[in-house]
Coordinates of C-alpha atoms and ligand atoms in Angstrom, one line a residue:
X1 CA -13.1 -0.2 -23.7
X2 CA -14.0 -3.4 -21.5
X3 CA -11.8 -5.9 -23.7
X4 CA -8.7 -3.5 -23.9
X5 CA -8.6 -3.5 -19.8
X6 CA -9.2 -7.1 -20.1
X7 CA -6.6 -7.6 -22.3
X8 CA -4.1 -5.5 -20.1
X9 CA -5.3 -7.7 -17.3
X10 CA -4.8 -10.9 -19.4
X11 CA -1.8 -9.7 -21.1
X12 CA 0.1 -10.3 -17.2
X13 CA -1.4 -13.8 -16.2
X14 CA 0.7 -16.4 -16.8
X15 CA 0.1 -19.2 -19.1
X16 CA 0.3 -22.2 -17.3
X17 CA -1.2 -25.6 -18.9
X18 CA -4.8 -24.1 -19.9
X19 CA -4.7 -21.4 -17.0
X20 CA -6.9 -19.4 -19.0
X21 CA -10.6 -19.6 -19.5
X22 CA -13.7 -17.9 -20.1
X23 CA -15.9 -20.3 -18.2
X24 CA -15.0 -18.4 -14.5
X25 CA -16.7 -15.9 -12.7
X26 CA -14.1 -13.1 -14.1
X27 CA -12.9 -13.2 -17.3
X28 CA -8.9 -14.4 -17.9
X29 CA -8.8 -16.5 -14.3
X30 CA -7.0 -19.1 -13.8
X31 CA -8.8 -22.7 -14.2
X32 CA -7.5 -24.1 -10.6
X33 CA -4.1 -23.0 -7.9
X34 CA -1.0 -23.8 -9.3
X35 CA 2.3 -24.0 -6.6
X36 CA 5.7 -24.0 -8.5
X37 CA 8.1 -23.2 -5.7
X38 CA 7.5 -24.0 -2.3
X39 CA 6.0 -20.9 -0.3
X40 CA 7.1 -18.7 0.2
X41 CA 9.1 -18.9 -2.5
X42 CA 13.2 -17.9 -3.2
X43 CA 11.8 -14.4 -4.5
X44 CA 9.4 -13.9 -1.7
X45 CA 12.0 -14.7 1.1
X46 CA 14.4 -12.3 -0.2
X47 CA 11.6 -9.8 -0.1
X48 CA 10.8 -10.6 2.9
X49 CA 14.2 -10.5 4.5
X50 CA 14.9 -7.3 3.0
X51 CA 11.2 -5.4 4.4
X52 CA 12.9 -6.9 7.8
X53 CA 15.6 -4.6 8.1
X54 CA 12.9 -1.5 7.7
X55 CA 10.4 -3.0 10.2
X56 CA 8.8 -5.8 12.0
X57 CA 7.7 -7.6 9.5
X58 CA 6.9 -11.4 11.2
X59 CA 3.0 -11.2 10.0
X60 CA 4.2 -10.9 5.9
X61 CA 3.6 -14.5 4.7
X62 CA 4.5 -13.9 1.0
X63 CA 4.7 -11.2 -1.5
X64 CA 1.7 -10.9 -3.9
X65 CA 1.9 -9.6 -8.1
X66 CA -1.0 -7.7 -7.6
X67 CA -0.6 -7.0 -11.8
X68 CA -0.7 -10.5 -12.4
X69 CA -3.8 -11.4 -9.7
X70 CA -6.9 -12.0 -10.7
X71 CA -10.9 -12.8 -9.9
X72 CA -10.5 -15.3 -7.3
X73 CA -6.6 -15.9 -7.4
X74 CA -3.8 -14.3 -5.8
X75 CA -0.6 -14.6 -7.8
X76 CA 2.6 -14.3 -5.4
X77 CA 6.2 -12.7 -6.9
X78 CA 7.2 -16.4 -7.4
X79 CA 5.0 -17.4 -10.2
X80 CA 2.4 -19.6 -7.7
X81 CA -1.2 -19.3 -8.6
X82 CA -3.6 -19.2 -5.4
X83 CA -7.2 -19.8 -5.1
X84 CA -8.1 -17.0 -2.8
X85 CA -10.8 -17.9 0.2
X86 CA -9.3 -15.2 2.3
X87 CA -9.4 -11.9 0.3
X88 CA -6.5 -10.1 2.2
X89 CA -8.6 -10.7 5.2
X90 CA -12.0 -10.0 3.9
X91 CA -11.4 -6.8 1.9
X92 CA -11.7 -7.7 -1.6
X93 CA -15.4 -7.4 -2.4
X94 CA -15.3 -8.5 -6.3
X95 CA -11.9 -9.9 -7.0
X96 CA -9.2 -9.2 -7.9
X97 CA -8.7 -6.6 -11.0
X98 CA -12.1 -6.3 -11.8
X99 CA -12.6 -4.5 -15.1
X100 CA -15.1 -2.5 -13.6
X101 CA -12.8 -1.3 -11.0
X102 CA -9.8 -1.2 -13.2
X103 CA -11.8 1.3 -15.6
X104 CA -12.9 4.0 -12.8
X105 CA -10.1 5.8 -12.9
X106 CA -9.8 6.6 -16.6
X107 CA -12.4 9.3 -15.9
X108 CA -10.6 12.4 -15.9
X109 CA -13.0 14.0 -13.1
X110 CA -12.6 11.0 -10.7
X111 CA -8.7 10.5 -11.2
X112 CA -8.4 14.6 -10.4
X113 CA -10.6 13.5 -7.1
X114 CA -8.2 11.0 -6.6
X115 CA -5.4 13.2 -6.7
X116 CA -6.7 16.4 -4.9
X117 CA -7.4 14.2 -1.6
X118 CA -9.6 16.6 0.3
X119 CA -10.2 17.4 3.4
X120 CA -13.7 16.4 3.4
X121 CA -15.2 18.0 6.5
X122 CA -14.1 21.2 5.2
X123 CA -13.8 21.4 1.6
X124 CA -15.5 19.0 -0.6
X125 CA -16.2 18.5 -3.7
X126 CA -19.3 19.5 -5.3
X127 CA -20.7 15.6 -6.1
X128 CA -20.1 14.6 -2.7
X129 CA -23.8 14.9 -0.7
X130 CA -24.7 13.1 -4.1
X131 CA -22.3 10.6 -3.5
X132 CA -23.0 10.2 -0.2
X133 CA -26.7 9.3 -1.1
X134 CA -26.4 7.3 -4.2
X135 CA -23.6 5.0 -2.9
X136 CA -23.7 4.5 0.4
X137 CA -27.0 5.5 1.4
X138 CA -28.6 3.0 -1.5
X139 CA -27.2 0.5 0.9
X140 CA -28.1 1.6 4.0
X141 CA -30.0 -0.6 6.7
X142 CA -32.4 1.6 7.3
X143 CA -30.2 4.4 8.7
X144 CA -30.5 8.0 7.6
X145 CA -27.2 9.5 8.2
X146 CA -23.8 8.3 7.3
X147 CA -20.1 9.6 8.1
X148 CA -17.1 8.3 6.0
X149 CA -13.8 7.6 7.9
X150 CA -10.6 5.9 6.7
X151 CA -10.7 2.2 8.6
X152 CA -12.1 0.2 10.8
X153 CA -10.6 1.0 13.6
X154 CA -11.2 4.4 13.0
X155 CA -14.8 3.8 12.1
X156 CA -15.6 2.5 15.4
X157 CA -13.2 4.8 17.6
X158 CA -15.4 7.9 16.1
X159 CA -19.1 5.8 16.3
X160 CA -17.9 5.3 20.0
X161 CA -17.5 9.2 20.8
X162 CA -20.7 9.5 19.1
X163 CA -22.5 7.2 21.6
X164 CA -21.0 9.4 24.4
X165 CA -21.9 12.7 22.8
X166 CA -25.6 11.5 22.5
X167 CA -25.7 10.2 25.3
X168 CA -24.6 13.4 27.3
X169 CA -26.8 15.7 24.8
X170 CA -29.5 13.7 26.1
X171 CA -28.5 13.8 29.8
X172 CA -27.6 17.3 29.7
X173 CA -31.0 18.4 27.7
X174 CA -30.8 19.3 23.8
X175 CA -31.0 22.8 24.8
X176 CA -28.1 23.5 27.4
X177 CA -24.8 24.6 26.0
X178 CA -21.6 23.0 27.9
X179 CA -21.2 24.8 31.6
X180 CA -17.8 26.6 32.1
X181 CA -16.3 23.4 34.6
X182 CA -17.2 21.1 31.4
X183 CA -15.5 23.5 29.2
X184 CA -12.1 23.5 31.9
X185 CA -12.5 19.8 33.3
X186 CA -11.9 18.1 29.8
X187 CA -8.6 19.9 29.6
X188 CA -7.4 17.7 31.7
X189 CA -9.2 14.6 31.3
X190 CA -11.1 15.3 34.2
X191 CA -15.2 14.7 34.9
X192 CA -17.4 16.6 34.4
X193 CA -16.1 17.1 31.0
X194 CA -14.9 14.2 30.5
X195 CA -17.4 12.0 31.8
X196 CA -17.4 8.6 33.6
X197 CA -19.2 6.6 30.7
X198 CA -18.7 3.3 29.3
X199 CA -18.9 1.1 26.8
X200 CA -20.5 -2.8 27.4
X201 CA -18.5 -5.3 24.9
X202 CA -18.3 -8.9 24.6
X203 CA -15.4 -11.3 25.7
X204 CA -14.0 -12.7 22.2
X205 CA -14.8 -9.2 20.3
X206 CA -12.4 -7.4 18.2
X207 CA -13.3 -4.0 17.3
X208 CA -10.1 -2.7 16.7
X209 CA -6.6 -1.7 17.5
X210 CA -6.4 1.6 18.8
X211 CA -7.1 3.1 21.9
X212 CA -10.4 3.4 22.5
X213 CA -11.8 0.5 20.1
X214 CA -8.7 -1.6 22.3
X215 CA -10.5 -1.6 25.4
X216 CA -13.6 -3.5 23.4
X217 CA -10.9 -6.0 21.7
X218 CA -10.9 -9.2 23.4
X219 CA -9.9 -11.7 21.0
X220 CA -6.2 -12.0 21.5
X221 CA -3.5 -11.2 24.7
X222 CA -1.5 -10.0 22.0
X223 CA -3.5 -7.3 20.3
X224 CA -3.9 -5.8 23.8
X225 CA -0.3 -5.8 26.1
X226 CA 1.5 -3.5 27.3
X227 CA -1.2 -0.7 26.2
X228 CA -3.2 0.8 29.4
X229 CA -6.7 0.7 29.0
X230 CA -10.3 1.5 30.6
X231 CA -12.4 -0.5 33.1
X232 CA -15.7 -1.0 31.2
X233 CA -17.7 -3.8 31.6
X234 CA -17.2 -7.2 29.0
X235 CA -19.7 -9.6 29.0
X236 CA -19.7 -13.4 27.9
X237 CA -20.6 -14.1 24.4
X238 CA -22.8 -16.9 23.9
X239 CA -20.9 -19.8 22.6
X240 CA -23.1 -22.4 20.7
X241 CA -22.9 -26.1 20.4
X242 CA -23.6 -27.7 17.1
X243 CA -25.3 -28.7 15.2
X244 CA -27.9 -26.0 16.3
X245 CA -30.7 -28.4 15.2
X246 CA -29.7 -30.7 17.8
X247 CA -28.4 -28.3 20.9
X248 CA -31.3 -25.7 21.1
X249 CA -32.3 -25.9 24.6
X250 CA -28.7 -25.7 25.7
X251 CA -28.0 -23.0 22.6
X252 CA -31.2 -21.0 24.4
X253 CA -30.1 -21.1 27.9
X254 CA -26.6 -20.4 26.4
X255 CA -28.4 -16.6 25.7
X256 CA -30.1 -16.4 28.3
X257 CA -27.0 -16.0 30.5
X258 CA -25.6 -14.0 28.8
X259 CA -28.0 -11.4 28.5
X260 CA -28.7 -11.8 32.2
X261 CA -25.1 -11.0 32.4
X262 CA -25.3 -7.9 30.1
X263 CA -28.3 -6.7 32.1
X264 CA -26.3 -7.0 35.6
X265 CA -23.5 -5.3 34.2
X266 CA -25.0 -2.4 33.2
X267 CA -26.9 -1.9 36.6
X268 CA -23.5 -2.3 38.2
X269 CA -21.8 -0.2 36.1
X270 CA -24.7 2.4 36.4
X271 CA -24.6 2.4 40.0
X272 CA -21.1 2.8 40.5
X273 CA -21.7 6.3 38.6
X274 CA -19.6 5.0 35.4
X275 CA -23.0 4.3 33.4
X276 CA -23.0 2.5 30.3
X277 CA -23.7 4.8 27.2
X278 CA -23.7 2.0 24.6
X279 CA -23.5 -1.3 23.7
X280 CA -20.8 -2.7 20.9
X281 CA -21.4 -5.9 19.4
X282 CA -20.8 -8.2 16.1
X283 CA -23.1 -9.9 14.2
X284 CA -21.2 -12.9 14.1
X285 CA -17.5 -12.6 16.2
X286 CA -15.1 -12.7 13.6
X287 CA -11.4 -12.3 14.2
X288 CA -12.4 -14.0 17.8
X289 CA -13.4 -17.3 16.6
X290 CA -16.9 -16.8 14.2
X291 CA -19.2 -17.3 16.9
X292 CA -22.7 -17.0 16.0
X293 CA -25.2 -16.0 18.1
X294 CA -29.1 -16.2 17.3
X295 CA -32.0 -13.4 16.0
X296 CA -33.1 -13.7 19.7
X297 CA -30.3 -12.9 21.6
X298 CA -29.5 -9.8 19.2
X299 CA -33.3 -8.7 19.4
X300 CA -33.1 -9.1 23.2
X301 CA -29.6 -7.3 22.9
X302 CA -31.6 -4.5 21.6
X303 CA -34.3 -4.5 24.0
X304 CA -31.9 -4.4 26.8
X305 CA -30.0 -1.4 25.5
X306 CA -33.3 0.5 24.8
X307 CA -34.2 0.3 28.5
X308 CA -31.3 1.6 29.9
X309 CA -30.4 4.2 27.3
X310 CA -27.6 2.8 25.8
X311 CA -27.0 3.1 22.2
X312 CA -26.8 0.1 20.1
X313 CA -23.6 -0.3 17.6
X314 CA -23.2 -3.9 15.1
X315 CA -19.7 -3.5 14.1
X316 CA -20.5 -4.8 10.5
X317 CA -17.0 -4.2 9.6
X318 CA -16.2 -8.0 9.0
X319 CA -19.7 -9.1 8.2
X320 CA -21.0 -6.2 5.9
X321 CA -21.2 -5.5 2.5
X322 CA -22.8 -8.9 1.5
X323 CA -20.5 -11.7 2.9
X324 CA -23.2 -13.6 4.3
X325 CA -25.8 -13.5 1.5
X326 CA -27.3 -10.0 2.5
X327 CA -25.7 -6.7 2.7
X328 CA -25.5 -6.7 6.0
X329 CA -25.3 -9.9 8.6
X330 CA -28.0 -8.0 11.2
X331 CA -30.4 -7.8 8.4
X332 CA -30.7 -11.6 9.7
X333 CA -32.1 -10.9 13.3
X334 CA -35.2 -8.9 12.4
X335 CA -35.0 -5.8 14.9
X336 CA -37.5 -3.9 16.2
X337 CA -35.3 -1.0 14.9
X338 CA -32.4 -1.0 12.9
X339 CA -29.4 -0.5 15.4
X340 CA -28.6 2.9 16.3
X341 CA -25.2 2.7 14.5
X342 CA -23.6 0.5 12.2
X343 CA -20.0 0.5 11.2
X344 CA -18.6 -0.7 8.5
X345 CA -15.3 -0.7 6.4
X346 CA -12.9 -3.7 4.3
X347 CA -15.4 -4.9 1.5
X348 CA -16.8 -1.6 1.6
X349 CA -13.6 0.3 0.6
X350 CA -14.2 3.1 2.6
X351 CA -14.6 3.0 6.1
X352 CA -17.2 4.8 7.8
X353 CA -20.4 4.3 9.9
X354 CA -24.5 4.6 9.0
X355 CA -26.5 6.2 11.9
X356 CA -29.8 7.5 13.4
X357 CA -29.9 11.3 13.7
X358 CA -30.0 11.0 17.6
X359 CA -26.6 10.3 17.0
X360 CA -25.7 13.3 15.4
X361 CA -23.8 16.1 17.3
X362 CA -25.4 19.4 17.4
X363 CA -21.9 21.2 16.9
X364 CA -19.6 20.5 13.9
X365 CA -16.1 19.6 14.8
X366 CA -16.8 17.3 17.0
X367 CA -16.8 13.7 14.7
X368 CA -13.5 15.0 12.7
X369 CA -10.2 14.8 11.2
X370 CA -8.3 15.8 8.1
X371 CA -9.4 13.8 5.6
X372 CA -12.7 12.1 7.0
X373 CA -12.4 8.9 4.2
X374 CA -11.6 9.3 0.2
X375 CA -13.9 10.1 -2.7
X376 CA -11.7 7.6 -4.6
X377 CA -12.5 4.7 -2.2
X378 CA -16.5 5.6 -2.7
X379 CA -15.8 6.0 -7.1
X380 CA -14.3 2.5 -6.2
X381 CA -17.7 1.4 -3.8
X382 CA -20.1 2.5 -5.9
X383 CA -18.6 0.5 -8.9
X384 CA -18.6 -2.4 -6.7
X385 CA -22.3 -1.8 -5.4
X386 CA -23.5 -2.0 -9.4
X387 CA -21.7 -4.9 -10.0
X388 CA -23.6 -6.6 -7.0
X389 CA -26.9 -5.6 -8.1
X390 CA -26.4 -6.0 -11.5
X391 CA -25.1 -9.5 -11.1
X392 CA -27.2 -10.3 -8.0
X393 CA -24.4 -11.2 -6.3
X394 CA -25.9 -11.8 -3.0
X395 CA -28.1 -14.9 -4.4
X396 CA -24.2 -15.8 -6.1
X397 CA -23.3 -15.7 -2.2
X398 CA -25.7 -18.0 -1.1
X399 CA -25.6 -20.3 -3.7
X400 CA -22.0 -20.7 -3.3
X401 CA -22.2 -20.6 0.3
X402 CA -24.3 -23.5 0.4
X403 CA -22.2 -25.4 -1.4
X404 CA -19.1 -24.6 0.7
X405 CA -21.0 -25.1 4.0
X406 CA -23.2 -28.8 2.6
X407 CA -19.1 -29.7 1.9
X408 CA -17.4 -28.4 5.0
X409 CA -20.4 -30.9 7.0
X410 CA -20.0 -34.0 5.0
X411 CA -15.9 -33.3 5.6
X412 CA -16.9 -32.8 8.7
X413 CA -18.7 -36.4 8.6
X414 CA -15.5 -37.8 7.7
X415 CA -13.3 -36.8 9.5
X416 CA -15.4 -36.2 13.1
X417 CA -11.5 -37.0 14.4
X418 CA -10.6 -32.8 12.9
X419 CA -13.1 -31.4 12.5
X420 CA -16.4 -29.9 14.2
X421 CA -18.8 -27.0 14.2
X422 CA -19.5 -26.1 10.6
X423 CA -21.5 -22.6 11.2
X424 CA -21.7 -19.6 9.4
X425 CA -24.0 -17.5 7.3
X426 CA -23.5 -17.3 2.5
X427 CA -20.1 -17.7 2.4
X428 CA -18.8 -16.0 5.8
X429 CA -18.4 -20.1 6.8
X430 CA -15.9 -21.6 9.1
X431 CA -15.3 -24.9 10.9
X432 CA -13.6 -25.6 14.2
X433 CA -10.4 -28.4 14.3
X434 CA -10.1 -30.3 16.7
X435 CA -6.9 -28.2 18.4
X436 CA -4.8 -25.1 17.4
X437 CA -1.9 -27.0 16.5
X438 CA -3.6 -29.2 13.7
X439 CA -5.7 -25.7 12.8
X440 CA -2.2 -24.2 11.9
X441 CA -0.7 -27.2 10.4
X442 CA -4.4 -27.6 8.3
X443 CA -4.2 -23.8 6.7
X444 CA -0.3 -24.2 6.6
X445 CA -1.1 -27.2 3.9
X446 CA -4.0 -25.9 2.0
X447 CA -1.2 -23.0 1.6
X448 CA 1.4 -25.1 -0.3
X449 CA -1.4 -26.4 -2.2
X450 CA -3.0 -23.5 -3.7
X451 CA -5.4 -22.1 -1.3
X452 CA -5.4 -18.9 0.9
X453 CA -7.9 -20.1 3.7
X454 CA -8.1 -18.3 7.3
X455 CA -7.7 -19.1 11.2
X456 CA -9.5 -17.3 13.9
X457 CA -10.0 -17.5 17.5
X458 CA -8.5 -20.7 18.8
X459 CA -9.3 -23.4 16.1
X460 CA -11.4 -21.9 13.5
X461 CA -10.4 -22.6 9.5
X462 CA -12.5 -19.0 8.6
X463 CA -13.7 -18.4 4.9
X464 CA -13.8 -15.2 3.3
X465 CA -13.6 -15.6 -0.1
X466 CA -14.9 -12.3 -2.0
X467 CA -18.7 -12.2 -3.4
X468 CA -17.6 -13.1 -7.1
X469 CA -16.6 -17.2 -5.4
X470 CA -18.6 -19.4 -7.1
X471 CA -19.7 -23.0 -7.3
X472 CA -16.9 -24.1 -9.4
X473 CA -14.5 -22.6 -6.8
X474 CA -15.9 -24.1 -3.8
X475 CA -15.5 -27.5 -5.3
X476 CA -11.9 -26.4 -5.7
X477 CA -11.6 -25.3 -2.4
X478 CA -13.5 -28.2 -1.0
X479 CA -11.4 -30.6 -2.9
X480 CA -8.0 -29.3 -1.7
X481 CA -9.1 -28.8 1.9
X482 CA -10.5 -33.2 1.4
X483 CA -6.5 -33.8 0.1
X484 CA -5.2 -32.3 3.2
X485 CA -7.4 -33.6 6.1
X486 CA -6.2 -37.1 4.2
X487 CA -2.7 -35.8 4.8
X488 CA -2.9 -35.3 8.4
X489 CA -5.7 -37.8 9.8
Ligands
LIG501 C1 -15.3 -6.6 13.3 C2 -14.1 -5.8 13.1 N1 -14.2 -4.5 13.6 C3 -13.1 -3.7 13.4 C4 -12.0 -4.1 12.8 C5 -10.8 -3.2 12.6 O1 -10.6 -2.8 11.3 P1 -9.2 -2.3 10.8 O2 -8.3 -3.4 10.8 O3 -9.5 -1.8 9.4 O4 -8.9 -1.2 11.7 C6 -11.9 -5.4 12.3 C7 -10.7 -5.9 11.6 O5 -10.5 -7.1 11.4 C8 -13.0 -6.3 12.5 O6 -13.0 -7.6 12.0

């Protein structure tokens, strides 16, 4: 059954020199990159031209033959062969065209799930609590409920209405039902029904693109203009010098600001009347540059929101599902408790957010919409979750993650003129150049040499290859990104 997926798999790679081996992570990859045109390439621009007259289509950097991709590599409509450290930006938990994924579908019960999308708040299927628990509550940190939603953004936009529904459940007193002006005020977006509460987020954050989760985006001018938004309090992230070894005094006080800050916004913010129902944080800041912050500031973090009744939410959407060597990145900083909500989506398939019960609404209805995720993406999740536990590929992620990050600092040695600031956590790695010009120019190279990398924030290279990268493709990585900082020192 295996071999005759495989072999429909291999059947599309293309042969080029001694492309094909059995000695890689997934079965039928390609031994290394290979670029034939430059990229992208003739039949990728006239794609490309030709999406343009439907839409705005600027971002598209090439078109991919997702029959022919594979394991670690991306294969584009021209025939180039890509190592892929970026996983269509951090989505692809086990590769490309895994045979375990590949085979899911072939069950008659879970194709006929697949096609009779339901709407899963209202009518689902009969497998689906057992779903719910075997997949994604096998991997839960430590949280006893879980909702499913469709992506990030959505994940977070409906964790963030459940912070404000707990938060007025509490205010208001289990027991009370919604007073008549409640019931007539939210009509028209008017307190007391729709309340003065906030949300505290971090400068640098992304959470998101639509409205709610916009106003706790901060990475990028772009993401954000032209879109009205909501006067709730940002605080600094702390920023980090490196190495850590060598900056901890400055790396402490560094946190020690800005939980001072957090703390004085919150009082502010509470005694103006527009009080802070939650805090929303990442693990590690991804699209907004990968900046760390320490076990202490994120157990602080916690301490702080405890004491003024906000909730606590680790947007694990970037960082979860076993990117930085555990399933999730907060697992790390050693709570008291695990955070009040966790949201998560990309590697995970399905979107959707873990949570305590104190975050659950009384009435139904109230987290909601049509389809509420897809039992295909969770047949698809809980394949992948097997894989990782039968392969232990969270020990594969730290393996190969040290690899990557002990070559990204001797690089790092060399060339002290690019580069700077190796940090990261497994394979969730990046390094800072030394401007956003030469980061550009730097992924722009590795590109038409074979290797998907990403940038974030100002002058991060960002890794995010998917949990099936190994040692042999780190040195390939490594290798290519050597050949390029020799092109542009
Ligand atoms: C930490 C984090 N939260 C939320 C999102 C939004 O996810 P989506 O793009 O699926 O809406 C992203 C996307 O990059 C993210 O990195």
């Amino acid at each position: 059954m295996w071999s005759r997926q495989l072999n429909g798999v291999l059947k599309n790679v293309p042969k080029i020199g001694s492309l094909r081996t059995t000695a890689t992570a997934v079965p039928g990859e390609p031994k290394g990159p290979n670029i034939v045109t430059a990229v992208p390439g003739p039949a990728s621009k006239k794609l490309i031209a030709d999406l343009n007259t439907i839409n705005q289509s600027g971002s598209v950097q090439l078109f991919a033959d997702y029959d022919k991709s594979i394991g670690n590599y991306l294969i584009d409509v021209d025939g180039n062969v890509f190592l892929d450290a970026f996983t269509q930006i951090s989505s692809i938990p086990i590769g490309y065209n895994h045979p375990e994924l590949l085979k899911v579908f072939h069950e008659d019960h879970k194709l006929k799930a697949l096609v009779n999308r339901p709407a899963l708040g209202v009518y689902p299927g009969k497998d689906w609590p057992e779903k719910l628990r075997n997949v994604l509550l096998s991997v839960s940190p430590g949280l006893p409920q879980v909702m499913t939603m469709m992506c990030g953004s959505c994940s977070n936009e409906n964790a963030y209405k459940a912070l404000f529904i707990s938060y007025r459940a509490k205010e208001r007193g289990e027991n009370v039902d919604f007073s008549e002006l409640e019931n007539t005020s939210c009509m028209v977006n008017k307190p007391p029904g729709s309340p003065n509460l906030t949300l505290l987020s971090f400068h640098g954050a992304f959470h998101g693109r639509t409205m709610g989760t916009l106003a706790t985006t901060h990475s990028k001018a772009i993401h954000k203009l032209d879109v009205p938004s909501l006067d709730w309090p940002i605080a600094h992230f702390p920023r980090y010098k490196y190495p850590l070894e060598e900056n901890v005094r400055e790396n402490q006080a560094e946190d020690q600001k800005c939980l001072a800050e957090v703390e004085d916004l919150i009082e502010k913010y509470n005694k103006k009347g527009t009080y802070v129902a939650g805090i929303v944080v990442e693990p590690i800041q991804s699209e907004g540059g990968d900046n760390e912050a320490s076990p202490e500031f994120f157990q602080e973090l916690q301490r702080i929101a405890k004491k003024h009744r906000a909730g606590l939410l680790i947007d694990e959407v970037q960082t979860g599902a076993g990117a930085t060597g555990k399933m999730w990145c907060h697992e790390y900083f050693n709570l008291e408790s695990p955070p009040d909500i966790v949201t998560f989506s990309k590697k995970m398939l399905t979107g959707g957010f873990f949570h305590t019960l104190d975050m659950r609404p009384k009435h139904p209805y109230r987290i909601f919409n049509t389809w509420l995720g897809d039992p295909g993406k969770l047949f698809l999740l809980e394949a992948v979750v097997k894989v990782i536990k039968q392969q232990n590929l969270l020990e594969q992620v730290q393996k190969t993650g040290n690899r990557l990050k002990a070559g990204l600092l001797d690089l790092e040695k060399q060339h002290s003129n690019l580069l700077n600031s190796t940090r990261g956590r497994g394979s969730f790695l990046s390094v800072n150049t030394t401007d956003h010009g030469l980061r550009d120019k730097i992924l722009e190279k590795l590109k038409q040499k074979g290797v998907i990398a990403g940038g974030c924030g100002d002058h991060a290279i960002r890794l995010r290859p998917s949990l099936v990268f190994q040692e042999q493709h780190a040195d390939i990585f490594l290798d290519k990104f050597s050949q390029v900082l020799n092109d542009v020192k």
